[in-house]
Amino acid sequence: MSLNGNGSAPAPGEEGEERVDENLPARAGRERLNADIDRSGMFGAKTTGDTSGYGRLLVRRQPPLASERPYTHPDDPRTSSFDAVADALERALGKSPVAYGQAVERVVVDRGEITFHVRREHLVEVARRLRDDPDLRFELCLGVTGVHYPHDTGRELHAVYLMRSITHNTEIRVETSCPDADPHIPSIVAVYPTNDWHEREAWDFFGIVFDGHPALTRIEMPDDWHGHPQRKDYPLGGIPVEYRGATIPPPDERRSYQ
Amino acid sequence: MTNVTEDYIDASGGDWDEVIAAAQASSAERLVVNMGPQHPSTHGVLRLILTLDGETCTEARVGIGYLHTGIEKNMEYRTWTQGTTFVTRMDYLTPIFNETAYCLSVEKLLGITDRIPERANVIRVLMMELNRMSSHFVAMATFGMELGATTIMTNGFRERELVLDIFELVTGLRMNHAYIRPGGVAQDLPPEAEGKIRELLKEMPKRVTIMRKMLDANPLYLARTRDVAHLDLAGCMALGVTGPLLRASGLAWDLRKAKPYCGYENYEFDIPVAEAGDVYARYRVRLAEIEQSLRIIEQCLDRLRPGPVMIDDAKIGWPAKLELGADGLGNSPEHIAHIMGGSMEALIHHFKLVTEGFRVPAGQAYAAVESAKGELGSHVVSDGGTRPYRVHFRDPSFTHLQSVAAMCEGGTVADVIAAVASIDPVMGGVDR
């Protein structure tokens, strides 16, 4: 509930669309309370009794961010090029069969960085435009890295690309996702050859299949390894140490803060 | 056009007697040979699978993963501050760069980039430039060793000792410092550090001159390095090559100038560039960078003003003051007395921050520094908890090793050694 200048609560009838701004904190609070529960309790142990008294604490999940134009904030010099980059990408994609709105799902501006969430089927086209368009010229791809969000149903596996333009001295992030059940993302090695090993690493650690990669094999783990170790459902493991009948569990199963 | 025959002798593994028997029975000219992962001139555990046609290397493939230690996975189970202890072990020749890149990305997530004390930033720059020198000296030293020039090796490691002595004085350790922390640095410079660094500033130019006299116009060195392992600018861009290799191909690209961090915009220095794009050009760029680092270090000493070295935020800043005791680095006796005998609240605060750590708002951030080897980036993701949700390091060595094939194929097998050495890969960083 928000208080206005007179200290009186707004009448029930006035809580309409015109007073939405005034109720923002209350609305945000309701949204938060309705969000999915991420975890409960403060301690990581799931198997042992938690005697700390924090067991009923609920941590709720953050909703996905999406930013509206303008992406450039006058107070933040780090964002100065973002609107120009987004415009240039929109123009560049306008020339291709893929329209901007189809290819780019949402844009997030956060902490002075811009992230374009691109639908996977349009990733190669977007990457090609980013590299070749004179107003974009992202010559340098800094590789791809996977992130596993098991709770993000339908888009569990994210592939995050960082692009750097030396011509314009700008930096953007391109993010794409695929479901666990169909872990395929098109390879952009044909556009950025440097992504060869980076994509192999993301396959090795997360099990993302990069379609069109020249030789998608494991790179860090042995060739006959089972599983993809940096996924969240892959345990950290560790060696049980036995000493006088006691077994030390691996670090991720010990009782600790999270 | 030479016709490459389909049959070849496979010497890449297996029983040695069988390999020899097969080779004697065959009339093939091509030989597939394994160089490494246990080979003195492969910079640690790098495996090169070379196809040789006589002395010519027709195909070079690179196998990595022999030093994979799962650092990124491990970090997801430790607090944000403990992460520095892990990242410092990635590329073990550039520990300060790893720590700084990681801390810059965590600080970006926390939104405290502008609140890092001035003195902490100056110390970070100082330590990074010292580290750049030590890394470049090892690059030259191992290069010499791999070509059979052991004097270069002993000289390079001797010069590096000067830097490591300072590291030991400041952080307590020669490597794996965990000195740069989210919010600042672990502790202030000891009082004798400035004098010691001034000594280094006087001594180092002489040592650089010795190196230059030995190598700059040495006909043997030139014969092994000039026009060897050429990689042009287009090749660098396509393969994501940055750092001294890119600057040796003619592009003056340096994140310290392009995207200044830690206050690099306040320092005067040049970006050494060479045009040739060969092994010799890379050597010249590295040596010139050492001279520029000396310039920056001198300016750092002049900019050092007394002040805090950790952020003034009790929710993030490390509560303890560290001090060198008889048994090494540890909590200072005054701090112990304060929390154990003086203030219960201070004890709780210390306990909470040290065991649980601080919370980092959900989101992701990328921060990059110009490491001695190229763009070293740290991509961190937080879910709002006290531990990283995901940490990924974009290590320059990892990216640069992809260019081995482009540099080596068509050259002689001896040039493969020179090419790999000029990339200066460190497998700890490549495999993480």
CSV table of N, CA, C and O in Angstrom, one decimal, chain B residues 297-361:
chain,number,residue,atom,x,y,z
B,297,ILE,N,54.8,1.6,-14.0
B,297,ILE,CA,55.1,1.3,-12.6
B,297,ILE,C,55.6,2.6,-12.0
B,297,ILE,O,55.2,2.9,-10.8
B,298,GLU,N,56.5,3.3,-12.7
B,298,GLU,CA,57.0,4.5,-12.1
B,298,GLU,C,55.9,5.5,-11.8
B,298,GLU,O,55.9,6.2,-10.7
B,299,GLN,N,54.9,5.7,-12.7
B,299,GLN,CA,53.8,6.6,-12.5
B,299,GLN,C,53.0,6.1,-11.3
B,299,GLN,O,52.4,6.9,-10.6
B,300,CYS,N,52.8,4.8,-11.2
B,300,CYS,CA,52.0,4.2,-10.1
B,300,CYS,C,52.6,4.7,-8.8
B,300,CYS,O,51.9,5.1,-7.9
B,301,LEU,N,54.0,4.6,-8.7
B,301,LEU,CA,54.6,4.9,-7.4
B,301,LEU,C,54.4,6.4,-7.1
B,301,LEU,O,54.2,6.8,-5.9
B,302,ASP,N,54.4,7.2,-8.1
B,302,ASP,CA,54.1,8.7,-7.9
B,302,ASP,C,52.7,8.9,-7.5
B,302,ASP,O,52.3,9.9,-6.8
B,303,ARG,N,51.8,8.1,-8.0
B,303,ARG,CA,50.3,8.3,-7.7
B,303,ARG,C,49.9,7.7,-6.4
B,303,ARG,O,48.8,7.9,-5.9
B,304,LEU,N,50.7,6.9,-5.7
B,304,LEU,CA,50.3,6.2,-4.5
B,304,LEU,C,50.1,7.2,-3.4
B,304,LEU,O,51.1,8.0,-3.0
B,305,ARG,N,48.9,7.3,-2.9
B,305,ARG,CA,48.6,8.2,-1.8
B,305,ARG,C,48.1,7.4,-0.6
B,305,ARG,O,47.4,6.4,-0.9
B,306,PRO,N,48.4,7.8,0.6
B,306,PRO,CA,47.9,7.0,1.7
B,306,PRO,C,46.3,6.9,1.6
B,306,PRO,O,45.7,7.9,1.2
B,307,GLY,N,45.8,5.8,2.0
B,307,GLY,CA,44.3,5.7,2.0
B,307,GLY,C,43.9,4.2,2.1
B,307,GLY,O,44.8,3.3,2.2
B,308,PRO,N,42.6,4.0,2.2
B,308,PRO,CA,42.2,2.6,2.3
B,308,PRO,C,42.4,1.8,1.1
B,308,PRO,O,42.6,2.4,0.0
B,309,VAL,N,42.5,0.5,1.2
B,309,VAL,CA,42.7,-0.4,0.0
B,309,VAL,C,41.6,-1.4,-0.1
B,309,VAL,O,41.6,-2.2,-1.0
B,310,MET,N,40.6,-1.2,0.7
B,310,MET,CA,39.4,-2.1,0.6
B,310,MET,C,38.1,-1.2,0.7
B,310,MET,O,38.2,-0.1,1.4
B,311,ILE,N,37.1,-1.5,-0.1
B,311,ILE,CA,35.9,-0.7,-0.2
B,311,ILE,C,35.3,-0.4,1.2
B,311,ILE,O,35.4,-1.2,2.1
B,312,ASP,N,34.8,0.8,1.4
B,312,ASP,CA,34.3,1.3,2.6
B,312,ASP,C,32.8,0.8,2.7
B,312,ASP,O,31.9,1.6,2.6
B,313,ASP,N,32.6,-0.5,2.8
B,313,ASP,CA,31.2,-1.0,2.8
B,313,ASP,C,31.3,-2.3,3.6
B,313,ASP,O,31.8,-3.3,3.2
B,314,ALA,N,30.7,-2.2,4.8
B,314,ALA,CA,30.9,-3.3,5.8
B,314,ALA,C,30.2,-4.6,5.3
B,314,ALA,O,30.5,-5.7,5.7
B,315,LYS,N,29.3,-4.4,4.3
B,315,LYS,CA,28.6,-5.6,3.8
B,315,LYS,C,29.4,-6.4,2.8
B,315,LYS,O,29.1,-7.5,2.4
B,316,ILE,N,30.5,-5.7,2.2
B,316,ILE,CA,31.3,-6.4,1.2
B,316,ILE,C,32.7,-6.5,1.6
B,316,ILE,O,33.3,-7.6,1.5
B,317,GLY,N,33.3,-5.4,2.1
B,317,GLY,CA,34.7,-5.4,2.5
B,317,GLY,C,35.1,-6.5,3.5
B,317,GLY,O,34.4,-6.8,4.4
B,318,TRP,N,36.2,-7.1,3.2
B,318,TRP,CA,36.7,-8.1,4.1
B,318,TRP,C,36.9,-7.5,5.5
B,318,TRP,O,37.6,-6.5,5.6
B,319,PRO,N,36.4,-8.2,6.6
B,319,PRO,CA,36.5,-7.5,7.9
B,319,PRO,C,37.9,-7.6,8.5
B,319,PRO,O,38.2,-6.7,9.3
B,320,ALA,N,38.6,-8.6,8.2
B,320,ALA,CA,39.9,-8.8,8.9
B,320,ALA,C,41.0,-7.9,8.2
B,320,ALA,O,41.0,-7.6,7.0
B,321,LYS,N,42.0,-7.6,9.0
B,321,LYS,CA,43.2,-7.0,8.5
B,321,LYS,C,44.3,-8.1,8.5
B,321,LYS,O,44.5,-8.7,9.5
B,322,LEU,N,44.9,-8.2,7.4
B,322,LEU,CA,45.9,-9.3,7.3
B,322,LEU,C,47.3,-8.7,7.7
B,322,LEU,O,47.6,-7.6,7.6
B,323,GLU,N,48.1,-9.6,8.2
B,323,GLU,CA,49.4,-9.2,8.7
B,323,GLU,C,50.4,-10.4,8.6
B,323,GLU,O,50.0,-11.5,8.7
B,324,LEU,N,51.6,-10.1,8.3
B,324,LEU,CA,52.6,-11.1,8.2
B,324,LEU,C,53.1,-11.5,9.6
B,324,LEU,O,53.6,-10.6,10.3
B,325,GLY,N,52.8,-12.7,10.0
B,325,GLY,CA,53.3,-13.1,11.3
B,325,GLY,C,54.5,-14.0,11.2
B,325,GLY,O,55.0,-14.2,10.1
B,326,ALA,N,54.9,-14.6,12.3
B,326,ALA,CA,56.1,-15.5,12.3
B,326,ALA,C,55.8,-16.8,11.4
B,326,ALA,O,56.7,-17.3,10.8
B,327,ASP,N,54.5,-17.2,11.4
B,327,ASP,CA,54.2,-18.4,10.6
B,327,ASP,C,53.5,-18.0,9.3
B,327,ASP,O,52.7,-18.8,8.8
B,328,GLY,N,53.7,-16.9,8.8
B,328,GLY,CA,53.1,-16.5,7.5
B,328,GLY,C,52.0,-15.5,7.6
B,328,GLY,O,51.7,-14.9,8.7
B,329,LEU,N,51.2,-15.4,6.5
B,329,LEU,CA,50.2,-14.4,6.4
B,329,LEU,C,49.0,-14.8,7.2
B,329,LEU,O,48.5,-16.0,7.1
B,330,GLY,N,48.4,-13.9,8.0
B,330,GLY,CA,47.2,-14.3,8.8
B,330,GLY,C,46.5,-13.1,9.3
B,330,GLY,O,46.9,-11.9,9.1
B,331,ASN,N,45.4,-13.3,10.1
B,331,ASN,CA,44.7,-12.2,10.7
B,331,ASN,C,45.6,-11.5,11.6
B,331,ASN,O,46.4,-12.1,12.4
B,332,SER,N,45.5,-10.1,11.7
B,332,SER,CA,46.4,-9.4,12.5
B,332,SER,C,46.0,-9.6,14.0
B,332,SER,O,44.8,-9.8,14.3
B,333,PRO,N,47.0,-9.6,14.9
B,333,PRO,CA,46.7,-9.8,16.3
B,333,PRO,C,45.6,-8.8,16.9
B,333,PRO,O,44.8,-9.1,17.7
B,334,GLU,N,45.7,-7.5,16.4
B,334,GLU,CA,44.7,-6.5,16.9
B,334,GLU,C,43.3,-6.9,16.5
B,334,GLU,O,42.3,-6.8,17.3
B,335,HIS,N,43.1,-7.4,15.3
B,335,HIS,CA,41.8,-7.8,14.8
B,335,HIS,C,41.3,-9.0,15.7
B,335,HIS,O,40.1,-9.1,16.1
B,336,ILE,N,42.2,-10.0,15.9
B,336,ILE,CA,41.8,-11.2,16.7
B,336,ILE,C,41.4,-10.7,18.1
B,336,ILE,O,40.3,-11.1,18.6
B,337,ALA,N,42.2,-9.8,18.7
B,337,ALA,CA,41.8,-9.3,20.0
B,337,ALA,C,40.5,-8.6,20.0
B,337,ALA,O,39.7,-8.7,20.9
B,338,HIS,N,40.2,-7.8,18.9
B,338,HIS,CA,38.9,-7.1,18.8
B,338,HIS,C,37.8,-8.0,18.8
B,338,HIS,O,36.8,-7.9,19.5
B,339,ILE,N,37.8,-9.0,17.9
B,339,ILE,CA,36.6,-9.9,17.8
B,339,ILE,C,36.5,-10.9,18.9
B,339,ILE,O,35.4,-11.4,19.2
B,340,MET,N,37.6,-11.4,19.4
B,340,MET,CA,37.6,-12.4,20.4
B,340,MET,C,37.4,-11.8,21.8
B,340,MET,O,36.8,-12.5,22.7
B,341,GLY,N,37.9,-10.6,22.1
B,341,GLY,CA,37.8,-10.1,23.4
B,341,GLY,C,37.0,-8.8,23.5
B,341,GLY,O,36.6,-8.4,24.6
B,342,GLY,N,36.8,-8.1,22.4
B,342,GLY,CA,36.2,-6.8,22.5
B,342,GLY,C,34.8,-6.7,22.1
B,342,GLY,O,33.9,-6.2,22.9
B,343,SER,N,34.4,-7.1,20.9
B,343,SER,CA,33.0,-6.9,20.5
B,343,SER,C,32.4,-8.2,19.9
B,343,SER,O,32.9,-8.8,19.0
B,344,MET,N,31.3,-8.5,20.5
B,344,MET,CA,30.6,-9.7,20.1
B,344,MET,C,30.0,-9.5,18.7
B,344,MET,O,30.0,-10.4,17.8
B,345,GLU,N,29.5,-8.2,18.4
B,345,GLU,CA,29.0,-7.9,17.1
B,345,GLU,C,30.0,-8.1,16.0
B,345,GLU,O,29.7,-8.6,14.9
B,346,ALA,N,31.2,-7.6,16.3
B,346,ALA,CA,32.3,-7.7,15.4
B,346,ALA,C,32.6,-9.2,15.1
B,346,ALA,O,32.9,-9.6,13.9
B,347,LEU,N,32.5,-10.0,16.1
B,347,LEU,CA,32.8,-11.5,15.9
B,347,LEU,C,31.7,-12.0,14.9
B,347,LEU,O,32.0,-12.8,14.0
B,348,ILE,N,30.4,-11.7,15.2
B,348,ILE,CA,29.3,-12.2,14.4
B,348,ILE,C,29.5,-11.7,12.9
B,348,ILE,O,29.4,-12.5,12.0
B,349,HIS,N,29.9,-10.4,12.8
B,349,HIS,CA,30.0,-9.9,11.5
B,349,HIS,C,31.2,-10.6,10.7
B,349,HIS,O,31.0,-11.0,9.6
B,350,HIS,N,32.3,-10.8,11.4
B,350,HIS,CA,33.4,-11.5,10.8
B,350,HIS,C,33.0,-12.9,10.4
B,350,HIS,O,33.2,-13.3,9.3
B,351,PHE,N,32.3,-13.6,11.3
B,351,PHE,CA,31.9,-14.9,11.0
B,351,PHE,C,31.0,-15.0,9.8
B,351,PHE,O,31.2,-15.8,8.9
B,352,LYS,N,30.0,-14.1,9.8
B,352,LYS,CA,29.0,-14.2,8.7
B,352,LYS,C,29.7,-13.9,7.4
B,352,LYS,O,29.5,-14.6,6.4
B,353,LEU,N,30.5,-12.9,7.3
B,353,LEU,CA,31.1,-12.5,6.1
B,353,LEU,C,32.1,-13.5,5.6
B,353,LEU,O,32.3,-13.7,4.4
B,354,VAL,N,32.8,-14.1,6.5
B,354,VAL,CA,33.9,-15.0,6.1
B,354,VAL,C,33.4,-16.4,5.7
B,354,VAL,O,33.8,-17.0,4.8
B,355,THR,N,32.4,-16.9,6.5
B,355,THR,CA,31.9,-18.2,6.2
B,355,THR,C,30.8,-18.1,5.1
B,355,THR,O,30.7,-19.0,4.2
B,356,GLU,N,29.9,-17.2,5.3
B,356,GLU,CA,28.7,-17.1,4.3
B,356,GLU,C,29.1,-16.3,3.1
B,356,GLU,O,28.7,-16.7,2.0
B,357,GLY,N,29.8,-15.2,3.3
B,357,GLY,CA,30.1,-14.4,2.2
B,357,GLY,C,29.0,-13.3,2.0
B,357,GLY,O,28.0,-13.3,2.6
B,358,PHE,N,29.3,-12.5,1.0
B,358,PHE,CA,28.2,-11.5,0.6
B,358,PHE,C,27.4,-12.0,-0.5
B,358,PHE,O,27.8,-12.8,-1.3
B,359,ARG,N,26.2,-11.4,-0.6
B,359,ARG,CA,25.3,-11.7,-1.6
B,359,ARG,C,25.5,-10.8,-2.8
B,359,ARG,O,25.7,-9.6,-2.6
B,360,VAL,N,25.4,-11.4,-4.0
B,360,VAL,CA,25.5,-10.6,-5.2
B,360,VAL,C,24.2,-10.6,-6.0
B,360,VAL,O,23.6,-11.6,-6.2
B,361,PRO,N,23.7,-9.4,-6.3
B,361,PRO,CA,22.4,-9.3,-7.0
B,361,PRO,C,22.4,-10.2,-8.3
B,361,PRO,O,23.4,-10.2,-9.0
